[in-house]
Coordinates of C-alpha atoms in Angstrom, one line a residue:
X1 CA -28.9 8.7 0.0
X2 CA -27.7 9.5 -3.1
X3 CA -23.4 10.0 -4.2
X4 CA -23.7 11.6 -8.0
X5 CA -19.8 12.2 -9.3
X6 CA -19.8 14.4 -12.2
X7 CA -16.5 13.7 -14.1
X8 CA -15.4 9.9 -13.3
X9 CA -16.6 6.7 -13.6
X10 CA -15.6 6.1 -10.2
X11 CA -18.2 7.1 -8.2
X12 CA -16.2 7.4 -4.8
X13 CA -13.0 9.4 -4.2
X14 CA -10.0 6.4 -3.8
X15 CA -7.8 5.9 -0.7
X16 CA -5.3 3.4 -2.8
X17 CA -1.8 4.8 -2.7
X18 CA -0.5 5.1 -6.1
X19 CA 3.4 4.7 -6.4
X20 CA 5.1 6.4 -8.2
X21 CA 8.7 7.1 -9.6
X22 CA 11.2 9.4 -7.8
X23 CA 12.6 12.2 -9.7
X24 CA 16.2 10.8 -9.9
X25 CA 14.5 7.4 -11.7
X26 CA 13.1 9.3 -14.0
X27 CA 16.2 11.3 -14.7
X28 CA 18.3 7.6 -15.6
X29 CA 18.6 4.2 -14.8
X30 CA 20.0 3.6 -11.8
X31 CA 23.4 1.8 -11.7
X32 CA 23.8 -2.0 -10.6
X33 CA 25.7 -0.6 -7.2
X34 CA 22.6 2.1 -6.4
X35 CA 20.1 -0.5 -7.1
X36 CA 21.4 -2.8 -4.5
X37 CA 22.2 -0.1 -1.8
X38 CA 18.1 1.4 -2.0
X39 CA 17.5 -2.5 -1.6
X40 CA 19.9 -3.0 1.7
X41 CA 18.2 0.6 2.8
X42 CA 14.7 -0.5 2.2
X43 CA 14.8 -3.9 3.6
X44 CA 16.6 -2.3 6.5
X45 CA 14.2 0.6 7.4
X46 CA 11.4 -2.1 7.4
X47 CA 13.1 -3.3 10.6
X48 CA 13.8 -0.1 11.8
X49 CA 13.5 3.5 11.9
X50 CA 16.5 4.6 10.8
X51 CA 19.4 3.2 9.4
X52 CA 21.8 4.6 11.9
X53 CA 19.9 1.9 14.4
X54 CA 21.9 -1.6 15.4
X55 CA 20.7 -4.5 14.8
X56 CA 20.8 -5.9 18.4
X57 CA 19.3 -10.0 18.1
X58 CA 19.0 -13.1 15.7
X59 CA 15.6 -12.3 15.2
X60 CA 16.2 -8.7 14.3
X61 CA 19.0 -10.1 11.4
X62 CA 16.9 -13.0 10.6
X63 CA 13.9 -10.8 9.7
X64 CA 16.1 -8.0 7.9
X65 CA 17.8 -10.5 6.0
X66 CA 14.3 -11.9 4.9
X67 CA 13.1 -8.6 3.6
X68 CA 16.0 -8.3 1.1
X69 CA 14.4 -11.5 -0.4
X70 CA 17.1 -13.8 1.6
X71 CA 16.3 -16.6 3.6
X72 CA 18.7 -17.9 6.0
X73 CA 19.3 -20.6 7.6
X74 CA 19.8 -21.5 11.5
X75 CA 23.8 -22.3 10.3
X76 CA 23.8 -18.8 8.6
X77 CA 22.4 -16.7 10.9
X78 CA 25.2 -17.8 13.7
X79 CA 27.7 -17.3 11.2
X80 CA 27.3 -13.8 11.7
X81 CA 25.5 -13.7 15.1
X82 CA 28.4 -15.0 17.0
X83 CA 28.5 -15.6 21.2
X84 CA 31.0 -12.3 20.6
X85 CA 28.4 -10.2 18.6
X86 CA 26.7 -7.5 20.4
X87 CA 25.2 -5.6 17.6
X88 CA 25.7 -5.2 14.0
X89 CA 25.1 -2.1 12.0
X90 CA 23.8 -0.8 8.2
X91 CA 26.8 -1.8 6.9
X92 CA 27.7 -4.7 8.4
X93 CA 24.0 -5.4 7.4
X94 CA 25.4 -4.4 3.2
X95 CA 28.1 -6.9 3.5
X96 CA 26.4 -9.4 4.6
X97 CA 23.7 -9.3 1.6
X98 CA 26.7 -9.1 -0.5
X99 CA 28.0 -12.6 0.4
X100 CA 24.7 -13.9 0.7
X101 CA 23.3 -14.5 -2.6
X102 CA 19.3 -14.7 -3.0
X103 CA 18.5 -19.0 -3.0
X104 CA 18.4 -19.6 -7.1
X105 CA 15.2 -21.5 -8.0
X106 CA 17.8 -24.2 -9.6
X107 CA 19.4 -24.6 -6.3
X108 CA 15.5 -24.8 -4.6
X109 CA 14.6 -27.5 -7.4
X110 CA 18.2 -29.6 -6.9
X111 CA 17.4 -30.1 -3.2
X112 CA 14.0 -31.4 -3.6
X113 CA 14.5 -33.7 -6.8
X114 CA 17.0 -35.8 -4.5
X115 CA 13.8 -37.3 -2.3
X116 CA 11.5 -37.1 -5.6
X117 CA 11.6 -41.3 -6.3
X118 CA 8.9 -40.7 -9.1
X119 CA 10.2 -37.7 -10.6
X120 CA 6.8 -36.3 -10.5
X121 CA 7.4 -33.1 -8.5
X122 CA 6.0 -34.6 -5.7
X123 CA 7.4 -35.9 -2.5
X124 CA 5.0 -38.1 0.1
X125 CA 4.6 -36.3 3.1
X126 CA 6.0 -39.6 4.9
X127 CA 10.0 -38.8 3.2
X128 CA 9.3 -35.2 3.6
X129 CA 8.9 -35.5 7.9
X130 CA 12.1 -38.4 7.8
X131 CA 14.3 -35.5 6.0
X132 CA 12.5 -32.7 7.8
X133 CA 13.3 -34.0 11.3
X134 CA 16.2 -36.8 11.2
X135 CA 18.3 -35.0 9.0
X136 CA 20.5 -32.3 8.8
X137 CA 19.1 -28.8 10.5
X138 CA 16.2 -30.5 12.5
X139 CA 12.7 -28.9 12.3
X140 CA 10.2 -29.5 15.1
X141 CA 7.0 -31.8 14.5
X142 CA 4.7 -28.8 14.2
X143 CA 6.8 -27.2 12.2
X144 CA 6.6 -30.1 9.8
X145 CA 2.8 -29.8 9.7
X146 CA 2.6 -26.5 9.2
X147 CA 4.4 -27.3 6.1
X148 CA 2.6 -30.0 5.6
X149 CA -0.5 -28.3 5.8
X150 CA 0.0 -25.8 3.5
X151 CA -2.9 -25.4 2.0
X152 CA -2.0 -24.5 -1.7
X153 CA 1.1 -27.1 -2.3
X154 CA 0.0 -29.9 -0.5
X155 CA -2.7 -33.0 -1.9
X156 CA -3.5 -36.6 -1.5
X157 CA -0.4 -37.2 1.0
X158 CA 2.3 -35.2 -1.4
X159 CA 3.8 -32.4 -1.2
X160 CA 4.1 -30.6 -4.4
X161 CA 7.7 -29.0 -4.5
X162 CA 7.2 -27.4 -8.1
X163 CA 4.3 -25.4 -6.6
X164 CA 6.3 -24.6 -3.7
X165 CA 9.3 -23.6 -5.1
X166 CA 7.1 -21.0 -7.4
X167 CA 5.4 -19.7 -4.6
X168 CA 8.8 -19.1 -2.5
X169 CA 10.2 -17.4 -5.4
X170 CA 7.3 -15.1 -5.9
X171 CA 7.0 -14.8 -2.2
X172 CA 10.8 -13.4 -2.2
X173 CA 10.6 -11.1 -4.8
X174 CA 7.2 -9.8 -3.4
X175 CA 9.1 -9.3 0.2
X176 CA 11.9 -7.4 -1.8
X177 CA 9.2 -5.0 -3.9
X178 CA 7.3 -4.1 -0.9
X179 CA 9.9 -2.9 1.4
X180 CA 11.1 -0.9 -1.6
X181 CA 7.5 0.3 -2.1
X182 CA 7.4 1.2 1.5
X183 CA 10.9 3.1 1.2
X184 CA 8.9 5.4 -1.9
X185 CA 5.7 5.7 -0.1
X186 CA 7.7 7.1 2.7
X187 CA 9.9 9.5 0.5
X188 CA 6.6 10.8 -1.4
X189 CA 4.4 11.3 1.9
X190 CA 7.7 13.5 3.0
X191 CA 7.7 15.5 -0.5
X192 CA 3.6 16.1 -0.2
X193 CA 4.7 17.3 3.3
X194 CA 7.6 19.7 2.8
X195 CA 5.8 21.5 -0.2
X196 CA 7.9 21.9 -3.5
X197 CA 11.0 20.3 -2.0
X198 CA 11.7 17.4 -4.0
X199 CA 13.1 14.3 -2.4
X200 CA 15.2 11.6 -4.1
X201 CA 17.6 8.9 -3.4
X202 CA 20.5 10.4 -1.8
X203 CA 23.4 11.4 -4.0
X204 CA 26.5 8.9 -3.3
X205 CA 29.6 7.5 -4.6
X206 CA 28.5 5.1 -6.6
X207 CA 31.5 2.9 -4.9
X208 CA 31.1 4.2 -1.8
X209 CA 33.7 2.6 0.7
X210 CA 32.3 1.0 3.5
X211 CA 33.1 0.9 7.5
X212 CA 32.1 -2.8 8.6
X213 CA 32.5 -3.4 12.0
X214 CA 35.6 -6.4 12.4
X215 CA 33.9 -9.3 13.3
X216 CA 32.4 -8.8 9.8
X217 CA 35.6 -8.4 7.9
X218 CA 37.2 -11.5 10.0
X219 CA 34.6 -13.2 8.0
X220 CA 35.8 -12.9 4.3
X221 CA 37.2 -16.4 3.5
X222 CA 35.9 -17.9 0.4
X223 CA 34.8 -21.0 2.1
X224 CA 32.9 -19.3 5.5
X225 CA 30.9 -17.4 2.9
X226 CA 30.3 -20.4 0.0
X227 CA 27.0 -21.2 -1.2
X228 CA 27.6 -24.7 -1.9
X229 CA 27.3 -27.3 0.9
X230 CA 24.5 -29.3 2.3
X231 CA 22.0 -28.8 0.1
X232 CA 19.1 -29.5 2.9
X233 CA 20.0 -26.2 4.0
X234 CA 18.1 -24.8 1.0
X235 CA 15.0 -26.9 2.0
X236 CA 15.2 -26.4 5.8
X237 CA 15.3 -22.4 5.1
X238 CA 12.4 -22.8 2.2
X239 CA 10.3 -25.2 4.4
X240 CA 10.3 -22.8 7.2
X241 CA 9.1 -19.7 5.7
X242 CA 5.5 -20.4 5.9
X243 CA 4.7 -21.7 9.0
X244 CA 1.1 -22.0 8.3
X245 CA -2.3 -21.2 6.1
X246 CA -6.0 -20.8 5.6
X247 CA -8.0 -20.9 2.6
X248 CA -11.2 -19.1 1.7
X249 CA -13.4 -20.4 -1.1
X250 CA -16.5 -18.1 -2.4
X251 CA -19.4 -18.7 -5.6
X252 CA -20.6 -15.7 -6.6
X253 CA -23.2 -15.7 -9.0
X254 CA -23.3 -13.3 -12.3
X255 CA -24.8 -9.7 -10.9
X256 CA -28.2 -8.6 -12.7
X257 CA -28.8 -5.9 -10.5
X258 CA -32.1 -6.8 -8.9
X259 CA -32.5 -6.8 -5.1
X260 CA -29.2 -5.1 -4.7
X261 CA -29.0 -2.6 -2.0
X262 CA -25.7 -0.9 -3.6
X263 CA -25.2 -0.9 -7.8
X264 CA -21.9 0.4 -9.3
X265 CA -23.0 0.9 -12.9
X266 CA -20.6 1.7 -15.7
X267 CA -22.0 4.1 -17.6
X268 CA -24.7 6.0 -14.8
X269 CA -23.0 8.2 -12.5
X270 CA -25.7 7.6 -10.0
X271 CA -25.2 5.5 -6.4
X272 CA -27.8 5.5 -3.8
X273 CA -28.7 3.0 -0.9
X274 CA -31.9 2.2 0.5
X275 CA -32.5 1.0 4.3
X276 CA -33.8 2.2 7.6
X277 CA -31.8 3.5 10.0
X278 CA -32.5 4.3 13.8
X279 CA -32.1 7.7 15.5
X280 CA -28.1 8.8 16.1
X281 CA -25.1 10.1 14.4
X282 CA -24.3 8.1 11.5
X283 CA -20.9 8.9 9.6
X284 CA -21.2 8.3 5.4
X285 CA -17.6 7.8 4.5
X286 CA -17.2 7.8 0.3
X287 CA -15.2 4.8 -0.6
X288 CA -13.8 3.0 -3.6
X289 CA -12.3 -0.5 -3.5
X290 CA -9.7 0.9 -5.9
X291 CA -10.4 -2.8 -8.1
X292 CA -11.6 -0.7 -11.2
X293 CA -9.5 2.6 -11.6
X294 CA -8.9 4.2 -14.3
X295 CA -5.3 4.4 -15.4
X296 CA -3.6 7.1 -16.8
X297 CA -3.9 6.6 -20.7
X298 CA -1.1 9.2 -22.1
X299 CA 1.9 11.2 -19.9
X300 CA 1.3 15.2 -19.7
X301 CA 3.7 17.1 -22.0
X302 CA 2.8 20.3 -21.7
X303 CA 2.2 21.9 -18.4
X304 CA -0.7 24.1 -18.9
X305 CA -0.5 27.9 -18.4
X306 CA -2.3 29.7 -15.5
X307 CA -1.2 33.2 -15.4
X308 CA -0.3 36.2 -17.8
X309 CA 0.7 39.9 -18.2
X310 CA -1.5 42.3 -20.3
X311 CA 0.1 44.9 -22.4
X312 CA 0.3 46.8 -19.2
X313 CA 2.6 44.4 -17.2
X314 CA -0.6 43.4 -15.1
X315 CA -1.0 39.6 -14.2
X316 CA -4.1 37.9 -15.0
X317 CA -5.7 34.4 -14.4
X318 CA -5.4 32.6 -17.8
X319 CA -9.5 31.1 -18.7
X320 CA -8.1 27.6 -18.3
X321 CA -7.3 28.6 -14.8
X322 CA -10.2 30.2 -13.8
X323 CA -12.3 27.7 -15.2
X324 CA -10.6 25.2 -12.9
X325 CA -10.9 27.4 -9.5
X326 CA -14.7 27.9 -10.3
X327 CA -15.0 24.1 -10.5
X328 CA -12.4 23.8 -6.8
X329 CA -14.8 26.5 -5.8
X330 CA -18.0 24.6 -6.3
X331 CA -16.5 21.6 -4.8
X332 CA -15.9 23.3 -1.7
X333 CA -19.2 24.7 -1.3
X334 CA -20.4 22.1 0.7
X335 CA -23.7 23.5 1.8
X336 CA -24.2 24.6 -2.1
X337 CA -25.0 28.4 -1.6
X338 CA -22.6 29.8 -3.8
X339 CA -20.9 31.4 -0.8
X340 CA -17.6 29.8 0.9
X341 CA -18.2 30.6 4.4
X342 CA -14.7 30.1 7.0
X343 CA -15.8 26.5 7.5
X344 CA -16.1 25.6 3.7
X345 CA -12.8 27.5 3.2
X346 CA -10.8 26.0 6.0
X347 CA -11.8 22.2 4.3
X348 CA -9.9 24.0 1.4
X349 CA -6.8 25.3 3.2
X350 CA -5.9 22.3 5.3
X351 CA -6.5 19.7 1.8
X352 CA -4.3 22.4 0.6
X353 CA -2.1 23.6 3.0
X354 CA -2.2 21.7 6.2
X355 CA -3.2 25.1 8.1
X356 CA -6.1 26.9 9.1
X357 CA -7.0 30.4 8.5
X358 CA -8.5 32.0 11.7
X359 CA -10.7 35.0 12.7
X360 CA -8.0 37.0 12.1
X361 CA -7.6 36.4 9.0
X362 CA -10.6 35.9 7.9
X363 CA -11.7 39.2 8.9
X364 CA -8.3 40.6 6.5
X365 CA -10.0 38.3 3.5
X366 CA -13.1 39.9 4.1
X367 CA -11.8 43.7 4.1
X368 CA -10.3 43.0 0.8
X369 CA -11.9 40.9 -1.3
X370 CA -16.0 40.5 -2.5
X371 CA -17.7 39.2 0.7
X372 CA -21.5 38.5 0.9
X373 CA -23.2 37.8 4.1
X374 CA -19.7 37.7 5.9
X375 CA -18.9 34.6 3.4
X376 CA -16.3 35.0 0.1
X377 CA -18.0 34.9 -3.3
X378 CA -16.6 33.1 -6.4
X379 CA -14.9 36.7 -7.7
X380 CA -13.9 36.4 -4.5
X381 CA -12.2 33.4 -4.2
X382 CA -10.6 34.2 -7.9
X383 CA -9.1 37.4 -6.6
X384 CA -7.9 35.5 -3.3
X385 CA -5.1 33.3 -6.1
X386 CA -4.7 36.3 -8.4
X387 CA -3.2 38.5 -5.4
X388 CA -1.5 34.6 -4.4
X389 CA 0.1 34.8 -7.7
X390 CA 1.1 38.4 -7.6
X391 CA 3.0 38.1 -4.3
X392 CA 5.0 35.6 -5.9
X393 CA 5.5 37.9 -8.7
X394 CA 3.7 35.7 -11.3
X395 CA 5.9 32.2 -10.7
X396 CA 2.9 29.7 -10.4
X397 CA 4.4 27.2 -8.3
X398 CA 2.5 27.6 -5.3
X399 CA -0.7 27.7 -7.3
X400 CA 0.9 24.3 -8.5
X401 CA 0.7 22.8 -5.0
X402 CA -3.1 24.1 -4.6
X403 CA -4.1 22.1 -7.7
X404 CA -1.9 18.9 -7.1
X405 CA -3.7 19.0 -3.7
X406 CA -7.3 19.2 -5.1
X407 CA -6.2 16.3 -7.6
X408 CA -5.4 17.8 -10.6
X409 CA -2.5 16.9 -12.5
X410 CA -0.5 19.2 -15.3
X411 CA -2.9 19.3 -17.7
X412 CA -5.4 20.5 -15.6
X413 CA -6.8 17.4 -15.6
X414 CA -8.7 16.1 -12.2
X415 CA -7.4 12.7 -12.4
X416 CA -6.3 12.4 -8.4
X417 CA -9.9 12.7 -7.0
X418 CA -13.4 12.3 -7.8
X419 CA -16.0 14.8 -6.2
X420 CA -19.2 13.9 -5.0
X421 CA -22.6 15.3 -3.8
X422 CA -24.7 13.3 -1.2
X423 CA -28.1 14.1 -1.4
X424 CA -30.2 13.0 1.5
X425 CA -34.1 11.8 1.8
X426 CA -36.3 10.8 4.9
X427 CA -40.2 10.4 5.3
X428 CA -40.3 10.8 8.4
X429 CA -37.9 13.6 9.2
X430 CA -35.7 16.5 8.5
X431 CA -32.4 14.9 8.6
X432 CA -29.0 17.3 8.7
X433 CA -25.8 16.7 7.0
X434 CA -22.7 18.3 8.2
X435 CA -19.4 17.3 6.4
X436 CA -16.2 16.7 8.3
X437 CA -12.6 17.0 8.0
X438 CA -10.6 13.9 7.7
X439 CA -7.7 13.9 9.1
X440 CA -4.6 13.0 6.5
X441 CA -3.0 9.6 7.0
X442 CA -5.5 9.1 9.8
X443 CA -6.6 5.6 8.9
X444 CA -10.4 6.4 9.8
X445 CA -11.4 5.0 6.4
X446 CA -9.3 1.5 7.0
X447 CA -10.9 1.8 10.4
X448 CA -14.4 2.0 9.5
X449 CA -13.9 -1.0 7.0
X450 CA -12.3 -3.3 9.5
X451 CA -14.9 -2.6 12.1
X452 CA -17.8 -3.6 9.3
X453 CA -15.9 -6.6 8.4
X454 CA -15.3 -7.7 11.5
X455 CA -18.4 -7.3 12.9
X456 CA -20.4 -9.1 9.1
X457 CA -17.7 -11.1 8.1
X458 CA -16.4 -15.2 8.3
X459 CA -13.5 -16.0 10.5
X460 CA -10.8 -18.5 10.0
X461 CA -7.8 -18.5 12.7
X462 CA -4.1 -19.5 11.2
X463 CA -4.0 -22.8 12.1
X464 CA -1.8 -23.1 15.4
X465 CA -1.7 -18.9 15.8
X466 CA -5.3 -18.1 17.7
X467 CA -3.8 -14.7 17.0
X468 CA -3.7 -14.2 13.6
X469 CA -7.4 -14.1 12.2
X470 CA -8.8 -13.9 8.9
X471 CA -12.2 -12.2 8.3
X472 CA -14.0 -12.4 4.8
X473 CA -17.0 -10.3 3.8
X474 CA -18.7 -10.8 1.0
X475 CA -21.7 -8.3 -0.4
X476 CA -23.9 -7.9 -3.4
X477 CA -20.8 -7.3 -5.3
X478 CA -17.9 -7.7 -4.2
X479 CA -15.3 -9.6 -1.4
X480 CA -13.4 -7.8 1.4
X481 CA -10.8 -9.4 3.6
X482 CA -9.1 -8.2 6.9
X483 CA -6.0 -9.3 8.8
X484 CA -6.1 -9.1 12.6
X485 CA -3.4 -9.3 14.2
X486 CA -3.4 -9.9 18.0
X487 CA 0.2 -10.8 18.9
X488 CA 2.8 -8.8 19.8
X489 CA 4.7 -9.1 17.0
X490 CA 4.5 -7.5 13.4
X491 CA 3.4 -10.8 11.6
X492 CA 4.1 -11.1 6.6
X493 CA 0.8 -12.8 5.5
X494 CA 1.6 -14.4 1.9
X495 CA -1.9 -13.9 0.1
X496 CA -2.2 -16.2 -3.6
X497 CA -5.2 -15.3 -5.6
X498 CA -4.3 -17.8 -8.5
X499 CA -6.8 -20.4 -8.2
X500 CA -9.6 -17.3 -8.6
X501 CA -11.5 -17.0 -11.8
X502 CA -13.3 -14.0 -12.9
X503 CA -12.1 -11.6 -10.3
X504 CA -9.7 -8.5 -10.0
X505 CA -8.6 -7.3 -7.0
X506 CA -7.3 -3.8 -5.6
X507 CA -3.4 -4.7 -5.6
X508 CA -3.7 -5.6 -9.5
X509 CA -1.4 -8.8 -8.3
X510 CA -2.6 -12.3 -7.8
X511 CA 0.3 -13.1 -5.6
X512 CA 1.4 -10.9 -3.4
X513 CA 2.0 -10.1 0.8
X514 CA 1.7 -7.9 3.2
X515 CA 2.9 -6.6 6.6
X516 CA 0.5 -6.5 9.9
X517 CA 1.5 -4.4 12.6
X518 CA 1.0 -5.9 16.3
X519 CA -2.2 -5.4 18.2
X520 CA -3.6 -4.2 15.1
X521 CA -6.4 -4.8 11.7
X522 CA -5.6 -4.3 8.4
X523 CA -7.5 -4.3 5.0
X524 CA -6.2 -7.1 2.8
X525 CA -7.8 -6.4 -0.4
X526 CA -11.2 -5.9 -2.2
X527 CA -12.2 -8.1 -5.1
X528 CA -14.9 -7.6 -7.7
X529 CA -15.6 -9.6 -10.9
X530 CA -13.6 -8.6 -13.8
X531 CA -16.9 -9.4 -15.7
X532 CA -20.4 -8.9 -13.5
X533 CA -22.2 -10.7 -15.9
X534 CA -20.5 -14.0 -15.5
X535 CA -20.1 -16.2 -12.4
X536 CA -17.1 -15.6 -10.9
X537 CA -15.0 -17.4 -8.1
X538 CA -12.7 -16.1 -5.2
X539 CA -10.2 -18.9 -4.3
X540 CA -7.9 -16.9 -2.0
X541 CA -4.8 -19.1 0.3
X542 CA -3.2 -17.4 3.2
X543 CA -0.7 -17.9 4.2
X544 CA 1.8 -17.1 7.7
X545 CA 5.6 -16.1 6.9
X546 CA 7.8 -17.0 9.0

């Protein structure tokens, strides 16, 4: 089989979500009050569905709380979870982060130097257990070893509390970007689904005055809400956040390109695969692992033109434009006859539109614009948007949501997608290929890439949590890992690439985490060599959040 892009250096057409700023960002900086309500909101709706829902247990808070880059204590959760609490709500929630400042990575460092005897950074895991579980907020004895056994902060019987206190910090403000990355994914999939209406962060008083529920405002002394105490607190909150890890090590060799079954060249725009497969259906989903995109070198300043009038008032198609729609049209031909037949043109409309056309109307499209053998020419097709853009009386925004959809940005520039022809060979057969429709925001690509991992890959179970399992595949040339979750609960898996060499990953972070839903897999990341002619080594640490 053979996948030959014509345009791109990327060979396969990328499923990595690329975020990106809201309109009302752009427009200006958001002020210091904004910024901290779309924080509340997004570390809120990553508990729930909405923020008119109550947050009804401990758990519920404690978790909340943990996704605005807190981390409470036992002693500060029941100072707001009270035998008399029955719920709490979004605002309540906004006061609460208001009195609870983020832990200071001074405050983190104070509390450990006081067991540091050496003043090393280090504190023997024999002082660490005595504090950990005679002291203060007592931890459990498996709690203390799943500290303890923390893979990337732990050596030679110490605990290494300069490591740890980095990796909390970075673990914080990872928890704090990605629920606010999950808040923009959600407002952009809304936007791509409701067309031309724009979606940004609500308009609001930029002091808007709150309703807290009493048992909150009962609680606005300056000494039930003070920082300073027992500084143990600090530690006990810090300690418990990772409850355990696992820790993959891989050598991978420098790639010369012999006896590899799959190549990703740089500068050929050729990828084929060689093997033997048995009689059956077999699905060939185009993939990237999103680790070498290209990004976007310069902003569009001028949107290009795509119609105008003639001296007669008459609209045409400007040649930029039609240029482009010959090059949708011959991506849509899928069986390459020059002909789009209803099938070809439905792949079209629902990328497009999210509809299909039907007899009906296909018949109408025939009647009225150049048909052969009951399937629509290229003239065709360009008379199909002309009359499009003459029912709209020339405005072009509709035509602008064709070409966003098809990947094409203001310039018209395909920088969204990357097309693809698959060309086919057998010896001993006539094999068919039919494409298919994938369904948007279906997850069939993540599924096929778990079920392959899963079924090639190494497993490593979280230490103490048979349910949360880590599998590892590594190929020719490159590493993918998957997250399966068995529990019944959403699990935060802390991932920290540092010790790595050589490598770049799909996230373009070295530290970072991510959510697993319950009952459910998940594709961690893909790594590659940042250089394939050098050795290069995957040192990867998971690690469970509590």
């Amino acid at each position: 089989m053979m996948a030959i892009s014509p345009g791109s250096d990327a060979a396969f057409s990328s499923q990595k979500s690329t975020l990106s700023e809201s309109p009302r960002t752009k427009k200006s900086l958001l002020t210091e009050e904004e910024t901290f309500y779309m924080s509340c909101r997004a570390a809120y709706l990553t508990v729930f569905k909405s923020s008119l829902e109550n947050i009804i247990s401990k758990d519920q808070l404690y978790l909340a709380l943990q996704h605005a880059g807190r981390n409470p204590s036992q002693k500060t959760i029941d100072k707001y979870w009270t035998p008399q609490t029955a719920k709490l709500n979004f605002d309540d929630f906004c006061v609460i982060l208001r009195k609870e400042k983020p832990t200071s990575k001074a405050e983190l460092l104070k509390s450990f130097k006081q067991l540091d005897v050496n003043d090393d950074g280090c504190i023997l895991h024999t002082d660490l257990y005595k504090l950990l579980t005679k002291r203060g907020e007592k931890m459990t004895r498996e709690e203390v070893n799943a500290v303890i056994n923390l893979a990337d902060v732990n050596a030679d019987g110490k605990f290494d509390y300069m490591k740890f206190c980095k990796l909390y910090m970075t673990t914080n403000e990872q928890c704090l970007k990605t629920t606010l990355e999950k808040l923009e994914v959600d407002s952009k999939l809304r936007r791509q689904q409701f067309g031309s209406h724009i979606e940004g962060f609500p308009e609001r008083d930029p002091s808007p005055v709150r309703k807290p529920s009493p048992r909150i405002i009962g609680k606005t002394d300056p000494e039930t809400f003070s920082n300073k105490g027992d500084t143990r607190s600090s530690l006990l909150a810090a300690s418990r956040k990772f409850k355990t890890s696992v820790s993959f090590t891989i050598t991978m060799g420098a790639n010369s390109n012999r006896n590899s079954k799959l190549t990703e060249p740089n500068s050929i725009k050729v990828f084929g695969w060689t093997g033997e497969l048995g009689p059956g259906i077999y699905w060939l989903i185009p993939s990237t692992t999103g680790c070498r995109l290209r990004k976007e070198i310069k902003p569009i300043t001028k949107e290009a033109q795509l119609v105008c009038r003639d001296e007669t008032g008459e609209l045409f198609l400007t040649k930029e434009f039609r240029s482009t729609l010959s090059d949708i049209f011959e991506i849509i031909d899928l069986d390459g006859n020059g002909l789009l037949s209803l099938e070809e043109y439905n792949f079209f409309e629902l990328r497009t539109s999210g509809e299909k056309c039907d007899e009906d109307a296909w018949a109408v499209c025939r009647d009225n614009f150049d048909t052969k053998k009951n399937e629509l020419t290229r003239q065709g097709f360009m008379d199909l948007n002309l009359m499009e853009a003459n029912d709209r009386e020339g405005d072009p925004r509709d035509l602008w949501v064709t070409l966003l959809s098809m990947g094409y940005n203001k310039a018209l520039e395909l920088t969204e997608a990357c097309p693809f022809v698959i060309d086919i060979y057998a010896d001993k057969c006539k094999p068919r290929i039919k494409a298919v429709h994938m369904e948007p925001c279906s997850g069939q690509l993540e599924k096929a890439i778990c079920k392959s991992v899963l079924n090639k890959g190494d497993a490593k179970v979280m230490d103490g949590y048979e349910n949360i399992i880590v599998h590892t595949h590594k190929r020719d040339t490159w590493i993918t890992s998957v997250i399966e979750n068995k529990s019944d609960n959403k699990v935060i898996i802390h991932i920290n690439n540092e010790l790595s060499k050589n490598c770049i990953n799909n996230r373009g972070l070295n530290i970072f985490a991510v959510e697993v839903a319950p009952k459910s897999t998940m594709v961690c990341q893909h790594v590659m060599p940042l250089n394939e002619r050098q050795e290069w080594l995957y040192n990867c640490v998971y690690s469970l959040i509590s």
